[in-house]
mmCIF file of C-alpha atoms and ligand atoms in Angstrom:
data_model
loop_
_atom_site.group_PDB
_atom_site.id
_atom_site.type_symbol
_atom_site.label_atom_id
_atom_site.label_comp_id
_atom_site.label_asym_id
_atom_site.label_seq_id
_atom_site.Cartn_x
_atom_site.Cartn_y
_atom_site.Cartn_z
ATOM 1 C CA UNK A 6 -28.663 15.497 13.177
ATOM 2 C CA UNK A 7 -29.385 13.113 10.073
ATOM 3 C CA UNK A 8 -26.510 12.749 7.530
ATOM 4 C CA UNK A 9 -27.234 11.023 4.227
ATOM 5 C CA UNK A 10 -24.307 9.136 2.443
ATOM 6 C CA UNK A 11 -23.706 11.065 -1.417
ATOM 7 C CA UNK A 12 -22.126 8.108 -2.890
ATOM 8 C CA UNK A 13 -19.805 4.629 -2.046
ATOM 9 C CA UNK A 14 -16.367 4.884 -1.917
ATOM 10 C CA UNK A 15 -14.890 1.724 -3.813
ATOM 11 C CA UNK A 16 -11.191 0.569 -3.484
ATOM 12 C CA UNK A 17 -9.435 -3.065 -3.241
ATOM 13 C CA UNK A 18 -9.516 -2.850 0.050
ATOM 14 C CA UNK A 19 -11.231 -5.620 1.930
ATOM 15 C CA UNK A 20 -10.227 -4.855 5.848
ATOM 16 C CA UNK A 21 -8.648 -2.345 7.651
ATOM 17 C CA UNK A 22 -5.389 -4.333 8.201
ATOM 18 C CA UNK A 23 -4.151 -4.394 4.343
ATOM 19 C CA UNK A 24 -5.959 -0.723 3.711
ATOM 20 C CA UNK A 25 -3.214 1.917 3.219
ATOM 21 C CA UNK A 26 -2.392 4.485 6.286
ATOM 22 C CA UNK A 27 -2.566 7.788 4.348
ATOM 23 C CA UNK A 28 -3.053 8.549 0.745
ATOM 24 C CA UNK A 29 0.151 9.736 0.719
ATOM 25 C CA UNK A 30 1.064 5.664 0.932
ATOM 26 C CA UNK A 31 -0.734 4.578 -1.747
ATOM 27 C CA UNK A 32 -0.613 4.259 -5.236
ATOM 28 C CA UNK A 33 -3.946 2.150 -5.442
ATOM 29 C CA UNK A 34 -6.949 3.447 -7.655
ATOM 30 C CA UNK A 35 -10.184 3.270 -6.150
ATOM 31 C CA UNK A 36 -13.842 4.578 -7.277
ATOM 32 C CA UNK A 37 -15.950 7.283 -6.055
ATOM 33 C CA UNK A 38 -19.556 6.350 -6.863
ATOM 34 C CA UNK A 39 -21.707 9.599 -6.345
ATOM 35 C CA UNK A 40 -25.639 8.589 -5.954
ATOM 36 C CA UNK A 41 -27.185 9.231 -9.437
ATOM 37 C CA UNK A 42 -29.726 12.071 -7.609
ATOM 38 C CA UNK A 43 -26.301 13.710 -6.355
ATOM 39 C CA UNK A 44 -25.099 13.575 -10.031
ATOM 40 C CA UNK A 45 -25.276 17.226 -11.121
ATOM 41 C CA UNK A 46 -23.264 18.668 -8.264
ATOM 42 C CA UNK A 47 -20.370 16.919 -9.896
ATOM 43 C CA UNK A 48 -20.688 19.637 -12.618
ATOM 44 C CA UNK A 49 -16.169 21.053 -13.155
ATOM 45 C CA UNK A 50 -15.024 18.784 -11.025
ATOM 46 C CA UNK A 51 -12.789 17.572 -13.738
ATOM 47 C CA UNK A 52 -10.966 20.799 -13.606
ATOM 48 C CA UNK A 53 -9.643 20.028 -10.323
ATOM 49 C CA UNK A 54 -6.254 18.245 -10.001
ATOM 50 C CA UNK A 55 -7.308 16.747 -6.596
ATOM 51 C CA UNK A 56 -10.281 16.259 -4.249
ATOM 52 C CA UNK A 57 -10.982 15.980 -0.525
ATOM 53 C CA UNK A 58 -13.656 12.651 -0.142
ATOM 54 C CA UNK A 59 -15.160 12.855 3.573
ATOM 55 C CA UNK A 60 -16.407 9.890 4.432
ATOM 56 C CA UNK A 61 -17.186 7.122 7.285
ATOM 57 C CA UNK A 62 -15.250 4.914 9.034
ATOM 58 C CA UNK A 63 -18.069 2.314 8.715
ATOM 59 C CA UNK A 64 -15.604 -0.896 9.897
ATOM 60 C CA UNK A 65 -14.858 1.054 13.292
ATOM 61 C CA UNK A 66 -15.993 -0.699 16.022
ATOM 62 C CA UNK A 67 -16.658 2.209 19.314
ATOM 63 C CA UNK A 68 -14.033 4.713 20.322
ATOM 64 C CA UNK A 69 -11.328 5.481 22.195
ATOM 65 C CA UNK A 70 -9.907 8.799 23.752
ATOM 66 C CA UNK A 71 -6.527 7.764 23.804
ATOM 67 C CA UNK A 72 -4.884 5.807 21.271
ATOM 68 C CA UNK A 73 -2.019 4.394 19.786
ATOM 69 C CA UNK A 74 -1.845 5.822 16.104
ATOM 70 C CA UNK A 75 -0.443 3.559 13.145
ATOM 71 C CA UNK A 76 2.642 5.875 12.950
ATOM 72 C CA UNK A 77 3.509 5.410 17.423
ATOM 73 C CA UNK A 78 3.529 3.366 20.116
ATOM 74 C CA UNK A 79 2.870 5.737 22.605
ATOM 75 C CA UNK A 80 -0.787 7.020 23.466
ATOM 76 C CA UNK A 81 -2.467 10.134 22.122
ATOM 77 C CA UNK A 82 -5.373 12.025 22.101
ATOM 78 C CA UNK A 83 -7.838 10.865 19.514
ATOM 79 C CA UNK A 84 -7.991 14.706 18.041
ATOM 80 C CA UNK A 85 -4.182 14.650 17.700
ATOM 81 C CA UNK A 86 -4.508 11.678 15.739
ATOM 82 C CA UNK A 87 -6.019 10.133 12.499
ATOM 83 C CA UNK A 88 -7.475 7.341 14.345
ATOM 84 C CA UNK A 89 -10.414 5.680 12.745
ATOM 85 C CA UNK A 90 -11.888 5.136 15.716
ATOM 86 C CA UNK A 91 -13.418 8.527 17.319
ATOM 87 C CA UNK A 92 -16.595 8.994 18.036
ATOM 88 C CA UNK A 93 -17.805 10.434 14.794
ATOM 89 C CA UNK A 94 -15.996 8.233 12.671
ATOM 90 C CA UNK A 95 -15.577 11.188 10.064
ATOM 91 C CA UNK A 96 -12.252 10.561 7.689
ATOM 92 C CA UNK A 97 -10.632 12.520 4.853
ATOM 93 C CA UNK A 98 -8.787 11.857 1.835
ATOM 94 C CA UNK A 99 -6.972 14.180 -0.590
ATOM 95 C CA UNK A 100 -6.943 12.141 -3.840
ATOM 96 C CA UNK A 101 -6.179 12.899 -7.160
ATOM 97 C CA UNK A 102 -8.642 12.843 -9.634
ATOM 98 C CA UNK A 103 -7.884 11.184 -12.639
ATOM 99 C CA UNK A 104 -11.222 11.326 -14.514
ATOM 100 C CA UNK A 105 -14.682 11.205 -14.302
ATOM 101 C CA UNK A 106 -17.313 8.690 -15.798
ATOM 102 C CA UNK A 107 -21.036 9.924 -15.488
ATOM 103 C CA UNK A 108 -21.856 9.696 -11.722
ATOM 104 C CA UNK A 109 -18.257 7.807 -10.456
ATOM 105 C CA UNK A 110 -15.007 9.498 -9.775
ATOM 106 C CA UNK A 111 -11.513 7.313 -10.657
ATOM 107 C CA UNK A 112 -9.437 8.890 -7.914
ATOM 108 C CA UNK A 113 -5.840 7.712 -7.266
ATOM 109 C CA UNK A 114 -4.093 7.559 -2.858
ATOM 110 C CA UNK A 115 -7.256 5.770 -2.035
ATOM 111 C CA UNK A 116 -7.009 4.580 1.838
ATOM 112 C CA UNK A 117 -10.212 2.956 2.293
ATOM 113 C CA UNK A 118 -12.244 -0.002 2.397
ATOM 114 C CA UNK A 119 -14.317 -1.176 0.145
ATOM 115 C CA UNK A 120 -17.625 0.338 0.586
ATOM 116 C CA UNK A 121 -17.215 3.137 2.430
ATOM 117 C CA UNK A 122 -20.057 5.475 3.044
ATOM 118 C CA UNK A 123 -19.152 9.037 1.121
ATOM 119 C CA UNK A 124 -20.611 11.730 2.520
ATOM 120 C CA UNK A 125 -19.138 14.953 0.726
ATOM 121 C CA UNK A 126 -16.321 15.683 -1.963
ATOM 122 C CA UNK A 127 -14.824 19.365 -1.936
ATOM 123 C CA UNK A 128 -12.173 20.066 -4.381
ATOM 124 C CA UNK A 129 -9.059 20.326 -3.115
ATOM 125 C CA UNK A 130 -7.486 24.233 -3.252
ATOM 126 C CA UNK A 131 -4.356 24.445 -1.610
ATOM 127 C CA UNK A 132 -4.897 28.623 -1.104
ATOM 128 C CA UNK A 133 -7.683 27.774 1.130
ATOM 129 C CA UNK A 134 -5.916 24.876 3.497
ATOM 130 C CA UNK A 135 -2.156 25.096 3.374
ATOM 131 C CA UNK A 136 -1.211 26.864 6.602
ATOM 132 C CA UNK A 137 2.780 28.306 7.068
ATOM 133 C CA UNK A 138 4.255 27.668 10.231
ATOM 134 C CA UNK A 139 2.996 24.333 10.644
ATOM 135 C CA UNK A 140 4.263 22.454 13.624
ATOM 136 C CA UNK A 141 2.937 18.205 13.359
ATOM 137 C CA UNK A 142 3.601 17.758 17.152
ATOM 138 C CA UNK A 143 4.163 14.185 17.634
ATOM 139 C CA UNK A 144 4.356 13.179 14.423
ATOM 140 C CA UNK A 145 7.564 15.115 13.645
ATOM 141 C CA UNK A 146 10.251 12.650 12.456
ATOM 142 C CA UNK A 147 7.539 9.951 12.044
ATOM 143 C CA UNK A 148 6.789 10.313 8.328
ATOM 144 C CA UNK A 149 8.166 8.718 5.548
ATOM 145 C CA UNK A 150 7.310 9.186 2.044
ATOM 146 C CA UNK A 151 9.275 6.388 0.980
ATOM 147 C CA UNK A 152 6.946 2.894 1.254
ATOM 148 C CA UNK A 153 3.769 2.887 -0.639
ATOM 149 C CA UNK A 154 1.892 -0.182 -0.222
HETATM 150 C C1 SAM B 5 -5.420 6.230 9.718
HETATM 151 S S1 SAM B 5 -6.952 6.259 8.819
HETATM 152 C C2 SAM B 5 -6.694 7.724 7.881
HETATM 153 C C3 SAM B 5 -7.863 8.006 6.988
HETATM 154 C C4 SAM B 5 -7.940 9.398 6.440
HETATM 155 N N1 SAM B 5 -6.932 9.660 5.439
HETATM 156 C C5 SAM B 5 -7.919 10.453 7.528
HETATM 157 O O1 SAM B 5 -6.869 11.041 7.785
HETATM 158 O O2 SAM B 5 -8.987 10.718 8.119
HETATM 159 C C6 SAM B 5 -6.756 5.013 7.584
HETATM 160 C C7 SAM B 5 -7.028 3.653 8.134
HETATM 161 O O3 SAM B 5 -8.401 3.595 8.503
HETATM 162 C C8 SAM B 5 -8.887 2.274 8.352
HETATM 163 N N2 SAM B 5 -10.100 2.342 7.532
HETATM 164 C C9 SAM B 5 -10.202 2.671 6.232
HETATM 165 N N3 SAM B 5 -11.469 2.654 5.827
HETATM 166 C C10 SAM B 5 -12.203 2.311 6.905
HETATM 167 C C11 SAM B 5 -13.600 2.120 7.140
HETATM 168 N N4 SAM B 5 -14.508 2.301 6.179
HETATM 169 N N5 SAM B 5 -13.988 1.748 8.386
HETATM 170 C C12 SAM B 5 -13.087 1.573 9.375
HETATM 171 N N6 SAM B 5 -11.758 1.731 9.218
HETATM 172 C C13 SAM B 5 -11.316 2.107 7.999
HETATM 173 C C14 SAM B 5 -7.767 1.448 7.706
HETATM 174 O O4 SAM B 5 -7.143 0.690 8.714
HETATM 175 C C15 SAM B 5 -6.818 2.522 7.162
HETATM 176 O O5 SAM B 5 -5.475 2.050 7.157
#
C-alpha cells in the first residue's frame, strides 16, 4: 500500500509537548495547504461549517500496544485511545473551517504540529457520524471542556 500526502497541515505548533490534546482544546488557527494538483477537489468545501483533516503523526517515534493516554494514568489499549503513537500513525481532526484561499484551508481547533503530512479532508456531516447511545468507556468523567490552551 502507497499513500501520497494531499497537502501540509500548518499550525504554531513546534513539538508535541505544547501541541493541543483535542481540537476541542484549542482555539489556535492553523493552515491546511492542499497540493496545487489536489486543488480542484476542494470545489464547495466552503459550504461546510466543519471538516475532518486525516493526517500523520509524522513526530511519532514506534508504537506501543498499551499506553497511558494524555487524559489517564492508567494503561490502555492503543485502539481505545487517541494515542499518537500506533502503528499507523493515522490522526483526525474535526475543525472548523473558516475560509478558503485558493489551494489552503484557514481551519480553527488545530491540534497539530507544524508540518504535518495531510492525507485526506472529508467534510464533516454530523447525520453520517453522530451515533446515540454512546458509551466513552474510560474516558467517562475525564473530559473537560473548560481549559483551552
Ligand atoms: C492525542 S493526539 C489527538 C489527535 C487527533 N485529534 C486524533 O484524535 O487522532 C494529539 C497529540 O498528538 C501529538 N501530535 C500532534 N501532531 C503530531 C505529529 N505530526 N506527529 C506526532 N505527534 C503529533 C501532540 O502531542 C498532540 O497533543
Amino acid at each position: 500500500m502507497r499513500i501520497e500526502p494531499i497537502g501540509i497541515i500548518h499550525s504554531t505548533f513546534k513539538n508535541r509537548k505544547d501541541t493541543p490534546i483535542q481540537p476541542f482544546r484549542s482555539n489556535k488557527i492553523g493552515r491546511v495547504e492542499v497540493c496545487k494538483k489536489f486543488r480542484d477537489g476542494l470545489k464547495d468545501i466552503v459550504g461546510f461549517s466543519h471538516i475532518i483533516l486525516i493526517y500523520k503523526f509524522h513526530k511519532s517515534r514506534g508504537w506501543r500496544l498499551l499506553v497511558k493516554p494524555f487524559l489517564d494514568d492508567q494503561l490502555h489499549g492503543v485502539f481505545s485511545t487517541r494515542s499518537p503513537r500506533r502503528p499507523n500513525q493515522i490522526g483526525i481532526s474535526v475543525v472548523r473551517l473558516l475560509r478558503r484561499k485558493g489551494n489552503v484551508l484557514f481551519v480553527k481547533g488545530i491540534d497539530v504540529i507544524d508540518g504535518t503530512p495531510l492525507l485526506d479532508i472529508k467534510p464533516y456531516v454530523p447525520e453520517f457520524s453522530s451515533a446515540f447511545k454512546v458509551r466513552i468507556g474510560w474516558l467517562t468523567n475525564k473530559i473537560s471542556k473548560k481549559k483551552v490552551r
